[in-house]
Structure formats: structure tokens, C-alpha cells
Coordinates of C-alpha atoms in Angstrom, one line a residue:
M1 CA 0.0 0.1 -0.2
A2 CA 1.2 3.7 -0.7
N3 CA 3.2 4.9 2.1
T4 CA 3.5 8.7 1.7
A5 CA 0.5 11.4 1.3
Q6 CA 1.7 12.0 -2.4
A7 CA 1.3 8.0 -3.2
K8 CA -1.9 8.0 -1.2
K9 CA -3.5 11.0 -3.3
R10 CA -2.4 9.1 -6.4
V11 CA -4.2 6.4 -5.5
R12 CA -7.2 8.1 -4.8
Q13 CA -6.8 10.1 -8.2
A14 CA -6.1 6.7 -10.2
E15 CA -9.5 5.1 -8.5
Q16 CA -11.9 8.3 -9.5
A17 CA -10.4 8.2 -13.1
R18 CA -11.0 4.5 -13.1
Q19 CA -14.6 4.8 -12.3
R20 CA -15.3 7.6 -14.8
N21 CA -13.6 6.0 -17.6
V22 CA -15.8 2.9 -16.6
A23 CA -18.7 5.0 -16.8
L24 CA -17.9 6.6 -20.1
R25 CA -17.0 3.5 -21.7
S26 CA -20.5 2.0 -20.8
R27 CA -22.3 4.7 -22.2
V28 CA -20.3 4.4 -25.7
R29 CA -21.1 0.7 -25.4
T30 CA -24.9 1.4 -24.7
E31 CA -25.0 4.1 -27.5
Y32 CA -23.5 1.4 -30.1
K33 CA -25.9 -1.3 -28.9
K34 CA -28.8 1.0 -29.1
V35 CA -28.0 1.7 -33.2
L36 CA -27.7 -2.2 -33.7
K37 CA -31.0 -2.6 -31.9
A38 CA -32.7 -0.1 -34.3
V39 CA -30.8 -1.8 -37.2
A40 CA -32.2 -4.9 -36.2
S41 CA -35.8 -3.9 -36.0
G42 CA -35.4 -2.9 -39.4
S43 CA -36.5 0.7 -39.0
V44 CA -34.0 3.0 -41.0
E45 CA -35.6 6.0 -39.7
Q46 CA -34.9 4.7 -36.3
A47 CA -31.5 3.5 -37.0
Q48 CA -30.6 6.8 -38.3
A49 CA -31.9 8.7 -35.3
A50 CA -30.0 6.4 -33.2
Y51 CA -26.6 7.2 -34.9
K52 CA -27.2 10.5 -35.1
S53 CA -27.3 10.2 -31.2
A54 CA -24.5 7.9 -30.9
Q55 CA -22.1 9.7 -33.3
P56 CA -21.4 12.9 -31.0
V57 CA -20.6 10.5 -28.0
I58 CA -18.3 8.5 -30.0
D59 CA -16.6 11.6 -30.9
S60 CA -16.4 12.8 -27.6
M61 CA -14.9 9.7 -26.1
V62 CA -11.9 10.1 -28.6
N63 CA -11.3 13.5 -27.0
K64 CA -11.5 12.5 -23.5
G65 CA -8.9 9.2 -24.5
I66 CA -11.5 6.5 -24.0
L67 CA -11.3 5.4 -27.6
A68 CA -8.5 5.5 -29.9
K69 CA -9.4 7.8 -33.1
N70 CA -9.1 4.8 -35.3
T71 CA -11.4 2.5 -33.2
A72 CA -14.1 5.4 -33.1
A73 CA -13.9 5.5 -36.8
R74 CA -13.9 1.9 -37.3
R75 CA -17.4 1.8 -35.1
K76 CA -18.7 4.6 -36.8
S77 CA -18.1 3.1 -40.1
T78 CA -19.5 -0.4 -39.2
L79 CA -22.7 1.4 -37.9
V80 CA -23.2 3.7 -40.9
G81 CA -22.4 0.2 -43.1
R82 CA -25.3 -1.7 -41.3
I83 CA -27.5 1.4 -41.9
K84 CA -26.8 1.6 -45.6
A85 CA -27.4 -1.9 -45.9
L86 CA -30.7 -1.8 -44.2
S87 CA -32.0 1.0 -46.4
A88 CA -30.7 -0.8 -49.6
S89 CA -32.9 -3.8 -48.6
A90 CA -35.8 -1.7 -47.8

């Protein structure tokens, strides 16, 4: 365990950051799943609306350091591809 006051403070700060990151990562996953669920339902309008709300969340997680830039781009690209495939079949 930490012995100095400085080390104890760093332990507290690290735990706060960890909890914040867990919550933010969960939010991204939730938004991602909402889009997938809308795509699965077959409604193009719902899927586009869900993507429109998920996109800024994904982008903001890049700025916060929760997601890497390429990871966010890949996830957004995957979602857009699914929505386009849905609209092409509809």
C-alpha cells in the first residue's frame, strides 16, 4: 500500500479516473447497442436517429481518451455500413 501522502493521493485519483472511465466506456457501448438494436428492428428512420445520437458520444470519447481515434472511426463506419445495408434492402 502507499506510504506517502503523495502516493495515497495518486491512489485516490487513479480510482476516481478508473470509475469515470468505466462509466464513459459503458455509455459508448450502450449507444452502440442502441443503433444495432434499431438496425435489427428494420426501421431505417430509427436506426438513423440512433446513429445521430451515438455519433457525438463516440467522438467525445476520443477527445476524452476513452477510445482511440481509429477505433471510433471503425465503429462509426460499421454502424453506417449496417444502416446503408438496411436502407438498400428496404
